[in-house]
XYZ file of C-alpha atoms in Angstrom:
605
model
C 106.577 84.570 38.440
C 104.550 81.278 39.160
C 105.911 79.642 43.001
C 105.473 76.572 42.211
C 108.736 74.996 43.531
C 108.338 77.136 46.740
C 107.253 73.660 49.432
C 109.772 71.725 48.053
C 112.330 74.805 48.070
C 111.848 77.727 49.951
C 108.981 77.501 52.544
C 110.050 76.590 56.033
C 107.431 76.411 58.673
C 105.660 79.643 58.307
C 103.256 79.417 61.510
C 104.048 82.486 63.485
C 106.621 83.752 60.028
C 103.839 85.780 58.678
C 104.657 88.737 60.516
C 104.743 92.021 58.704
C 106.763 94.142 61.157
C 107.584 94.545 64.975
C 106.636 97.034 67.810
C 108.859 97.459 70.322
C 107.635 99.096 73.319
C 110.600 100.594 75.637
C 109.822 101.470 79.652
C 111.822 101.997 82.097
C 111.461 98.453 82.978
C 111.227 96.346 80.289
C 111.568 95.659 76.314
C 108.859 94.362 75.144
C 108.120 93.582 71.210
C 104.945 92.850 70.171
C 104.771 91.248 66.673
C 102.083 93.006 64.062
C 100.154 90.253 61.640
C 97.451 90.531 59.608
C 94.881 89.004 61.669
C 92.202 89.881 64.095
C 94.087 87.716 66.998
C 96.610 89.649 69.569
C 99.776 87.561 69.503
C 101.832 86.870 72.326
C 104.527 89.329 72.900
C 108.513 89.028 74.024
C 109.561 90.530 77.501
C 112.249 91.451 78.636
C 112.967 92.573 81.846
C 116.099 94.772 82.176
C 117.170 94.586 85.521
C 116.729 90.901 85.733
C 117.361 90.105 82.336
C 114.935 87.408 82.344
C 112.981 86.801 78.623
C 109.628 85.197 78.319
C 106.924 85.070 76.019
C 103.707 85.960 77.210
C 100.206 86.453 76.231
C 99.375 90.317 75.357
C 96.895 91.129 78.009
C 97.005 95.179 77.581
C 100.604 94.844 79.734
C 101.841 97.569 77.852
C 101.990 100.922 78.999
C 100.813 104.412 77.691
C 103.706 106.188 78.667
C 106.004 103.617 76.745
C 108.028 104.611 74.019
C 106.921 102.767 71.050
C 108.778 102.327 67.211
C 108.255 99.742 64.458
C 111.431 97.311 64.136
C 111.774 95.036 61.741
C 113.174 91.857 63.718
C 115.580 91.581 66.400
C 119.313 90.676 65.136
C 120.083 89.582 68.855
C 121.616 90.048 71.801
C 125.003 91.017 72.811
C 126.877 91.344 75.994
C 129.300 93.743 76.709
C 130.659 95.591 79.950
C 127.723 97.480 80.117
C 125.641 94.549 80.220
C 123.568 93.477 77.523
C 122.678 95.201 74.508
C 118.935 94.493 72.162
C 120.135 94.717 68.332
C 117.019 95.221 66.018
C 116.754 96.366 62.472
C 114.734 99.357 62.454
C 114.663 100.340 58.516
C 115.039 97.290 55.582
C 114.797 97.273 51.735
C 113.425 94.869 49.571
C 115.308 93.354 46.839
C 113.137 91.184 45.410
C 111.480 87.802 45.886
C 112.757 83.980 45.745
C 109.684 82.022 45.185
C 107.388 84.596 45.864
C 109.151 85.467 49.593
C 110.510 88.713 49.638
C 113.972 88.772 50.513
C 115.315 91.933 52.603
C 118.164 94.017 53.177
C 119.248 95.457 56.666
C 119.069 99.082 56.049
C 119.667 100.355 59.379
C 120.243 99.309 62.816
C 119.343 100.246 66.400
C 121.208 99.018 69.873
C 119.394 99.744 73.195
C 120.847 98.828 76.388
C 119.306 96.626 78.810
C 120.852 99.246 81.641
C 119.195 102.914 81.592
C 122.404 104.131 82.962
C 126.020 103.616 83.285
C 126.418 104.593 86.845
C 127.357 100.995 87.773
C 130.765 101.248 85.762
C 133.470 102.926 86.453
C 135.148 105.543 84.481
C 137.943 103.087 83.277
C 135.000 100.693 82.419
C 132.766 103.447 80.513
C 135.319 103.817 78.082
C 135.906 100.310 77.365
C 132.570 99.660 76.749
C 132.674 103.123 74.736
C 135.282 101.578 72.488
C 133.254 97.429 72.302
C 130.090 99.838 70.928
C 132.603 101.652 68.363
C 133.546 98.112 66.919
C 129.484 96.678 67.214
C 128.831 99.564 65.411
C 131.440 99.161 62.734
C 130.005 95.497 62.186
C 126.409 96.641 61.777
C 127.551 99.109 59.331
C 128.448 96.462 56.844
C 126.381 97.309 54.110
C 125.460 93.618 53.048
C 123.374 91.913 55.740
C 120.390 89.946 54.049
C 117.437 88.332 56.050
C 113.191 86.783 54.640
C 111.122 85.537 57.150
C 109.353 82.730 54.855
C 112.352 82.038 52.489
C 115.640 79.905 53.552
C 118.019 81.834 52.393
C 120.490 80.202 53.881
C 120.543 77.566 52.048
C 120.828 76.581 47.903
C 117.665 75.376 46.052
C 119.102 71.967 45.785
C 119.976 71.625 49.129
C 116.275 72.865 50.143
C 115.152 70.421 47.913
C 117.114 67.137 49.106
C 115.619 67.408 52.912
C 112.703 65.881 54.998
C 109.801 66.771 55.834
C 110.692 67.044 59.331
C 113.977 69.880 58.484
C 110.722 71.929 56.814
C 108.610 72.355 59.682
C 111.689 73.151 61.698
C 111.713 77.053 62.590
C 114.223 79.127 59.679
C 117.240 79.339 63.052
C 117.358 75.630 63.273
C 117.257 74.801 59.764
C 119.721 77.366 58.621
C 122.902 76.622 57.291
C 125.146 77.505 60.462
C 128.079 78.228 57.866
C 126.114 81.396 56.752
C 123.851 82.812 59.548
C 126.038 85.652 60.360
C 123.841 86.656 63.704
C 124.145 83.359 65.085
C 126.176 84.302 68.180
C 124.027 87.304 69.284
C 120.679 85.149 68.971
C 121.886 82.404 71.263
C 120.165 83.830 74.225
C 116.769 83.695 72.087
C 117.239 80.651 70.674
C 117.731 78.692 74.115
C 113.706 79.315 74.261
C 112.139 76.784 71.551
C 108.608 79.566 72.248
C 110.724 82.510 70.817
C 111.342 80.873 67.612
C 109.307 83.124 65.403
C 111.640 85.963 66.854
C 114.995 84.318 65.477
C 115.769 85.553 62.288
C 118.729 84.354 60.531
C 121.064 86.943 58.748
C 122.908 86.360 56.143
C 125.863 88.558 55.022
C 127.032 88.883 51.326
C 125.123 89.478 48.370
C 121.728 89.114 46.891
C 120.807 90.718 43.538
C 116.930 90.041 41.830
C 116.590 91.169 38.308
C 113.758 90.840 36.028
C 115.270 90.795 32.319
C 113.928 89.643 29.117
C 115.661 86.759 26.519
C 114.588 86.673 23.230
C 111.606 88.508 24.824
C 110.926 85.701 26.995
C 110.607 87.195 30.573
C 112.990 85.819 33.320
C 113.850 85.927 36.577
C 117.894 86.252 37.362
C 119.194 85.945 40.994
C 123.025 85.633 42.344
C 123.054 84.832 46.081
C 126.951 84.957 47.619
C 126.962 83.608 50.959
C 130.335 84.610 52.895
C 130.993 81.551 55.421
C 131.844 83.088 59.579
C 134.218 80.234 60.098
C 137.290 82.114 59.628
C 135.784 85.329 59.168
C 138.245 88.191 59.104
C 139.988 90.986 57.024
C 142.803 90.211 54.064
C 145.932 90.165 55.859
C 144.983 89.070 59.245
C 142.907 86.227 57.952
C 144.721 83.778 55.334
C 144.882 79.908 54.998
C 142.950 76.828 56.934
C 142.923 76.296 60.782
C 142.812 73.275 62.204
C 139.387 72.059 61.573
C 139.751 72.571 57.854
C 137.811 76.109 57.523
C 139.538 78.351 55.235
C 139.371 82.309 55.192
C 137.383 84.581 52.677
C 135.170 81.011 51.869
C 132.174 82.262 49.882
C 129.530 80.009 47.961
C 127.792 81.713 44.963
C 124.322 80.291 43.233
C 123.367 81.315 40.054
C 119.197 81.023 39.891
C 117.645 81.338 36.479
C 113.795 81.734 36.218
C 111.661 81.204 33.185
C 107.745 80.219 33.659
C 107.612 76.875 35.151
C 111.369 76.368 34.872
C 114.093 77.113 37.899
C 117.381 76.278 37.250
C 120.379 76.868 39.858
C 124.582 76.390 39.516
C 126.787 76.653 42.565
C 130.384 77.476 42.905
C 132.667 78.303 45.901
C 135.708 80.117 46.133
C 137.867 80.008 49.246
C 141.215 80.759 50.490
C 144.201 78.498 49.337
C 143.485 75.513 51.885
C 147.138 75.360 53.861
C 149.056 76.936 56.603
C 149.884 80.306 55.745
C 150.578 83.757 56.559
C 150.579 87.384 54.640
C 150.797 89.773 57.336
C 150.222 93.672 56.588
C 153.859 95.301 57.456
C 153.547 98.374 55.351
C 155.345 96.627 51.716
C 152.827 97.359 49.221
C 152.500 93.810 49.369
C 153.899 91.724 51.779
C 155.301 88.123 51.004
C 152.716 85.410 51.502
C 154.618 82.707 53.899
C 154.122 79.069 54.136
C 154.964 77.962 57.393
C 156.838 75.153 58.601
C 154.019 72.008 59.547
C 152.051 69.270 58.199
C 149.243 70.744 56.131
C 147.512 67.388 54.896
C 145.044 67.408 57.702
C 143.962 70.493 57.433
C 143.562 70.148 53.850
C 141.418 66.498 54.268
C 139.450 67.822 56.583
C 138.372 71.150 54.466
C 137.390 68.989 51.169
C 135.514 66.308 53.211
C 133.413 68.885 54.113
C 133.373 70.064 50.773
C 132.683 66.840 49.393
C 130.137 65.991 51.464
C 128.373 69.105 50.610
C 128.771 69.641 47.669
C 130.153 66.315 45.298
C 133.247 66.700 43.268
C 135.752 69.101 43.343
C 137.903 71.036 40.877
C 140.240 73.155 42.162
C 141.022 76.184 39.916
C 143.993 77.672 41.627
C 144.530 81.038 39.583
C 147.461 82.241 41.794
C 151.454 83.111 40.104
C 153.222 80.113 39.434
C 156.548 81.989 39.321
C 157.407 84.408 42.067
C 156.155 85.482 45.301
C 153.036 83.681 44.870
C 155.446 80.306 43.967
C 155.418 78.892 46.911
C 151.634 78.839 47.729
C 151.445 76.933 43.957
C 154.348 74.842 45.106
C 152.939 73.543 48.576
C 148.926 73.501 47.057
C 150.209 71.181 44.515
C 152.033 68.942 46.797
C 149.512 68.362 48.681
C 146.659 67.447 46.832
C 149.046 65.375 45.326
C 149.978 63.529 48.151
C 146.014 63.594 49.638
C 145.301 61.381 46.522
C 141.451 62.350 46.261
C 139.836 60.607 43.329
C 136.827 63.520 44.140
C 139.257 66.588 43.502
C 140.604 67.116 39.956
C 143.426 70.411 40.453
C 143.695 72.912 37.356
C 146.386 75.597 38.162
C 146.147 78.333 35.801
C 148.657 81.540 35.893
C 145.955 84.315 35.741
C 148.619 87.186 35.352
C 151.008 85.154 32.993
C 148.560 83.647 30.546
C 146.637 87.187 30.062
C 149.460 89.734 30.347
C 149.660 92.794 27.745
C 145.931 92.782 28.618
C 145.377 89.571 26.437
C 141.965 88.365 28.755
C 140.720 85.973 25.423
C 142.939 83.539 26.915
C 140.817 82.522 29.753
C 139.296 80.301 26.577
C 142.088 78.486 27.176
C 140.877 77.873 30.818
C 137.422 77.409 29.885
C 138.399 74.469 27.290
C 140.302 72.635 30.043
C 137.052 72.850 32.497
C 134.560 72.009 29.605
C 134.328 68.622 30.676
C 134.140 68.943 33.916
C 131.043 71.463 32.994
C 129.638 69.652 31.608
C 129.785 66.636 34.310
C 128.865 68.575 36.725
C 125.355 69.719 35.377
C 123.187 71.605 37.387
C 119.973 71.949 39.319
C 117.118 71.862 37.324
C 113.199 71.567 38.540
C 110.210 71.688 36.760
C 107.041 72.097 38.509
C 107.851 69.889 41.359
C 110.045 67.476 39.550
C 113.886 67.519 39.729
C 115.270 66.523 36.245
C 118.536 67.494 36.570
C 121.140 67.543 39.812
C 124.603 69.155 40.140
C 127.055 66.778 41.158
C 129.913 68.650 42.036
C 131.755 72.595 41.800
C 134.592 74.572 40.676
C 136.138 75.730 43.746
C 138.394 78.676 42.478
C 141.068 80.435 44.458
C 143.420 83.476 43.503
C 145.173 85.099 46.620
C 142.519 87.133 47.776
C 139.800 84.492 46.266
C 138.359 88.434 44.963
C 139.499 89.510 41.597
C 140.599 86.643 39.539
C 138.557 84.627 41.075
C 135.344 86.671 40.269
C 136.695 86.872 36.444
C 136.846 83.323 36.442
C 133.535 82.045 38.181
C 131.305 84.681 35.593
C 132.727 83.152 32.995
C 131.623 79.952 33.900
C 128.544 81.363 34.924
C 127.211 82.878 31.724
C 128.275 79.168 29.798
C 126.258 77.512 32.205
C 123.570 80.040 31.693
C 123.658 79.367 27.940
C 123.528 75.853 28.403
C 120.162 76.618 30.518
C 118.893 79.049 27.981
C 118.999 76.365 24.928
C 117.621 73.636 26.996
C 114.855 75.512 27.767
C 114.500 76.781 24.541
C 114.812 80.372 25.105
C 117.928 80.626 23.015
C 118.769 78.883 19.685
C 121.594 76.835 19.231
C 123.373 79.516 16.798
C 122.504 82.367 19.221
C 124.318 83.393 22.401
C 123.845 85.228 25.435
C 125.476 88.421 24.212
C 123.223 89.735 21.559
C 121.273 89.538 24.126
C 122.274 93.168 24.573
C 119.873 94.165 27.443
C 120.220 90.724 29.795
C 123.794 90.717 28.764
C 124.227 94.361 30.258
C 122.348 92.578 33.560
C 124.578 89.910 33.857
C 127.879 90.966 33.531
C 127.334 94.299 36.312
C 125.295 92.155 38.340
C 128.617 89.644 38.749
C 130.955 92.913 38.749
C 128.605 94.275 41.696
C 128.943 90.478 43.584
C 132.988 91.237 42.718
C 132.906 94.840 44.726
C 130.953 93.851 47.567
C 132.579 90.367 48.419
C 135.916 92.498 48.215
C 134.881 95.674 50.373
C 133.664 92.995 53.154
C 136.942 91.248 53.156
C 139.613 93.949 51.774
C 137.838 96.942 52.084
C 137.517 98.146 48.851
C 135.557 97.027 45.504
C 137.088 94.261 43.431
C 140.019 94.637 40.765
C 139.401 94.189 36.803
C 135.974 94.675 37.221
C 136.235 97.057 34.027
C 136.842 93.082 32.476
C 133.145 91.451 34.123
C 131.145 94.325 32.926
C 132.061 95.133 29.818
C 133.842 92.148 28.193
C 136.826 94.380 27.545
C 140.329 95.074 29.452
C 140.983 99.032 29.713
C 142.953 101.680 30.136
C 140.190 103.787 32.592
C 139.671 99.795 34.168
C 143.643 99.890 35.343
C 143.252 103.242 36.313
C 140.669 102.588 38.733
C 142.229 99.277 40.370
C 145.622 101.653 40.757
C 143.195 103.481 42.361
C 141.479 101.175 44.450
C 145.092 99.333 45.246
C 145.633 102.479 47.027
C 143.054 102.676 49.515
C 143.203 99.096 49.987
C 147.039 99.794 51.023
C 145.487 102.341 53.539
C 142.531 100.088 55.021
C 144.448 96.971 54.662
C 147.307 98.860 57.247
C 145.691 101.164 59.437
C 141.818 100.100 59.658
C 142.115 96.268 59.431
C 142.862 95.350 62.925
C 139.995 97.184 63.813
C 137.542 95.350 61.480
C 138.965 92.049 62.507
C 138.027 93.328 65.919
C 134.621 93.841 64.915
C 133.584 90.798 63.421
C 135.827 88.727 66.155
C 133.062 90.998 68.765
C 130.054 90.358 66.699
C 130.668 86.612 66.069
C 131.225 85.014 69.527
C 135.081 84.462 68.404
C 135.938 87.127 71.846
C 133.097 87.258 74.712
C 133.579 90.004 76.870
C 134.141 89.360 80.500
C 131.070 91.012 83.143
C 134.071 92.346 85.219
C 136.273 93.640 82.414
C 138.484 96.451 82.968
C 137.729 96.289 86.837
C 139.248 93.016 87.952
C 141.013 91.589 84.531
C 142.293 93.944 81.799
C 141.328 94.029 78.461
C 142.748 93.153 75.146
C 141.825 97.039 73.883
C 144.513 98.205 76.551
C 146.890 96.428 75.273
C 150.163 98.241 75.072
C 152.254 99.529 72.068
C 155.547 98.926 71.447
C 157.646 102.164 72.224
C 158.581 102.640 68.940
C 155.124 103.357 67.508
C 155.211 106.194 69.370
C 158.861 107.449 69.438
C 159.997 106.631 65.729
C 156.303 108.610 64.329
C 157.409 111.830 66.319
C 161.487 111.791 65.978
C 160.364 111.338 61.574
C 158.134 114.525 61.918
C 160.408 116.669 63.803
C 163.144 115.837 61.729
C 161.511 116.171 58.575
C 159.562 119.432 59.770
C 163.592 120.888 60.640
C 164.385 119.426 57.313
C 161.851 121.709 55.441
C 162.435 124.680 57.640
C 166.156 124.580 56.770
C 165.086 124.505 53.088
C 162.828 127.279 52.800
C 164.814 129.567 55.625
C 167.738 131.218 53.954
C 170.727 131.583 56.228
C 173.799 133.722 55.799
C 176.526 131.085 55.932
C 175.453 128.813 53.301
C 177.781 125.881 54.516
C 176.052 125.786 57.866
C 172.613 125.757 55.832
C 173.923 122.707 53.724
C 174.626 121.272 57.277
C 171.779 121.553 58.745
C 169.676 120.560 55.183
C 171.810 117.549 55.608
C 171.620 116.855 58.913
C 167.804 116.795 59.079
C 167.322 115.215 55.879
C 169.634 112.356 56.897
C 167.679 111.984 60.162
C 164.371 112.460 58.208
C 165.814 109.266 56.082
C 166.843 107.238 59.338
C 163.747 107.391 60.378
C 161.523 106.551 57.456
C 163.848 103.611 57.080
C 163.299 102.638 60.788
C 159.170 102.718 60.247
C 159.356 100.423 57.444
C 162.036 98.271 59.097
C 159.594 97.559 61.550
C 156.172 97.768 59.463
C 154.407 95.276 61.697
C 154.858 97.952 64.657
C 153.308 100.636 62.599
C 150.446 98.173 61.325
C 147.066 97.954 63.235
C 146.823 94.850 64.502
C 143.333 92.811 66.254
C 143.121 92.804 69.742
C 140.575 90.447 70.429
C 140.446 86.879 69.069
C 143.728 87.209 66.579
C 145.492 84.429 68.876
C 142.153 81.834 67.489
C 143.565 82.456 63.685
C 147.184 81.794 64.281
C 149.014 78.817 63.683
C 153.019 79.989 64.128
């Protein structure tokens, strides 16, 4: 594929970017990473020194030792602090998924932390197992499957956004000129960053999704990418994460491009999706699915201060709000409503549409109906087209679409308008005729729809833990019977992770992001959010409901002489058995794991 929109798109300053991989070199002294190019020249290498914890850059002048322990990384992630001390994060193993503009694009594989300390004689025991636990959560965060990073290609960033800057934002280093709403290692580079000389080392990660196909149209060879960019600013898990805060950011925000490549041609189409953009609150209390709550207070703000930023950034807005119009969900509808109502916006247009009422009995043709009604705002919108290195065509606003969750219906909903953009692309650049569509395209058509049903799955596992609902829908056109099958199944686990793993993930990316900093002294001189107590009940109610129910078995399967004392004791244990159960649900929220660390920063109650 030519690169011939790659100055005016991708390329950020690329002097000391055209590194292949990383040595590190590990003594008993230092950490020092000496970068590998493809020239004759030695380049200057990072040191740091563990016990004073002093970095520098410094020329490579054979400092490095024999007797150091030497292994290629891949880039450093960053830095974190924890009671230890500090920790080195590098990627030691990456795959490539393809290339933007000729940059290949990469995807953490594998991580590696090293501590600056060589022992942990310094702590005491108390304090070993606390920083035993903050390792348990780092390591649950760089287990996320999904963490994206290029050294020559912003990928930060959309194509039209790359191309509307100045020449001075391109020869900034990719960490300064990186979307801060998307580089998910920003926290844990900070120490790096402070030193303008280690810029080359400061690799911004993105976490989401990044597919690179190579298809064919008509037999036309093309080039389809989907990049989905999950926002940190109210980062968390599904229940412990809903709603705006204060400054406007709302939870589970995600912005999705759509880049179609044919010769000379690059076209790209951006949507967002983002939680519902008022005060509320859907807390996990072991209901299969607990009542989403709008709470008492003056939303507007919050709400004006979310689509100014969303104006600014990206033009007009139509909200699709998918959610129930009629039950639970009412009130979310209700309040949303009223308030963009009162906000009178002349940039936001508001379509509600009831997903689950409009295509019940499995009737998904109606989303035409939705599609008609957004037609003209389609079609208003355009999208990002550049030839060569002239922009013909601009997008001048988004659908910002919201279910819930912003995951299932959403997803649906944003493909759709996807592949009709796509077509729209396709006969403008005359791939396509005007009398053929996208789906005979039987091979590209297969691309598209499980590349959008693969965005669906991850986007969900990262915020609800398991792949997306209806997905059966995206990639095969078609509603089924295996399709509902599989999202009973997947509602299950999600009932399980959602409950009893959450609190911990919130944890995790609270840790990772900067939203909690551990304190040097914690767990000698302060105490720590992770020893934070339990109600009595979790542990009282758990063990009465097994005992009883245990004695309830035992006086089933035991025979006893006297029947009537049998039937007593049957009933006696299966009544407490009952009492029990009934007290565990009655107080869910006790049973629930909640986050420790940063949950206060996400409340507003």
């Amino acid at each position: 594929m030519p690169s011939f929109y790659l100055d005016q798109a991708g390329r950020g300053n690329l002097i000391g970017f055209s590194l292949f991989f990383d040595t590190l070199h590990i003594t008993s002294e230092k950490l020092i990473v000496e970068p590998v190019v493809g020239t004759e020249e030695r380049p200057d290498v990072l040191v740091i020194d563990r016990v004073s914890q002093e970095i520098t850059l410094q020329s490579n002048n054979g400092q490095i030792p024999a007797s150091a322990i030497s292994k290629n990384i891949y880039g450093l992630m960053g830095i974190l602090r924890l009671v230890a001390g500090p920790y080195l994060i590098v990627v030691t193993q990456r795959q490539n998924v393809g290339t933007i503009a000729g940059q290949p694009i990469w995807k953490v594989v594998k991580t590696e932390v090293i501590s600056y300390k060589r022992t942990l004689t310094h702590l005491t025991e108390r304090q070993v197992s606390l920083n035993k636990s903050y390792l348990a959560l780092l390591d649950v965060m760089l287990n996320t499957e999904n963490f994206y990073f290029s050294a020559t290609y912003d990928l930060t960033h959309t194509l039209q956004r790359l191309y509307n800057t100045s020449p001075d934002f391109h020869s900034l280093a990719l960490h300064e000129r990186a979307d801060q709403r998307f580089a998910w290692n920003s926290h844990v580079l900070r120490e790096l960053t402070q030193q303008p000389e280690l810029a080359k080392f400061c690799m911004p990660m993105m976490l989401g999704y990044v597919s690179i196909t190579n298809s064919f149209i008509n037999n036309q060879r093309i080039s389809y990418i989907l990049i989905s960019r999950r926002c940190i600013y109210r980062a968390g898990t599904r229940f412990n994460v809903r709603g705006v805060d204060m400054q406007g950011h709302v939870a589970n925000f995600v912005e999705t491009e759509q880049i179609f490549h044919y010769e000379d041609n690059i076209c790209s189409f951006v949507q967002t999706r983002g939680s519902i953009p008022i005060f509320w609150k859907q807390k996990a209390d072991l209901k299969r699915l607990p009542n989403p709550v709008v709470l008492d207070t003056d939303h507007l703000s919050a709400f004006q201060k979310h689509f100014d930023q969303q104006i600014y950034t990206y033009g007009s807005q139509v909200i699709v709000n998918l959610v129930n119009q009629d039950g639970a969900e009412k009130c979310l509808e209700n309040t949303f409503s009223q308030v963009i109502t009162t906000a009178q916006n002349k940039n936001i247009r508001y379509e509600p549409f009831d997903f689950h009422k409009e295509c019940k009995k499995m009737r998904w043709d109606r989303l035409s109906i939705l599609l008609d009604r957004l037609e003209p705002d389609r079609k208003r919108f355009g999208y990002f087209y550049q030839q060569q290195s002239q922009v013909l065509k601009t997008q001048t606003g988004v659908f910002r679409t919201n279910c819930v969750d912003c995951l299932d219906r959403t997803n649906v909903v944003q493909s759709l308008l996807a592949s009709h953009v796509l077509y729209d692309q396709c006969v403008a650049l005359g791939i396509l005729a005007s009398d053929q569509d996208l789906q005979s395209q039987t091979k590209f058509d297969n691309v598209f729809k499980n590349v959008w049903a693969d965005n669906a799955d991850i986007i969900s596992k990262e915020y609800a833990g398991t792949g997306a609902l209806k997905t059966d829908f995206t990639r095969t056109g078609k509603r089924t019977q295996k399709g509902m099958l599989q999202d009973g199944f997947n509602s299950a686990i999600r009932y399980i992770k959602n409950n009893f793993q959450d609190g911990n993930r919130q944890d995790a990316m609270d840790l990772f992001l900067g939203n909690y900093l551990v304190e040097e002294n914690e767990g000698l001189t302060t105490k720590s959010p992770l020893e934070s107590d339990r109600d009595w009940k979790y542990y009282a109610v758990p063990v009465i409901f097994v005992v009883a129910f245990s004695m309830f078995v035992v006086s089933i399967l035991l025979p006893d002489e006297h029947l009537s004392e049998q039937m007593m004791y049957v009933l006696f244990w299966g009544m407490a058995s009952l009492l029990s159960m009934g007290t565990i649900f009655m107080y869910g929220i006790v049973f629930v794991d909640q986050p420790r660390l940063a949950v206060a920063k996400f409340k507003m109650e």
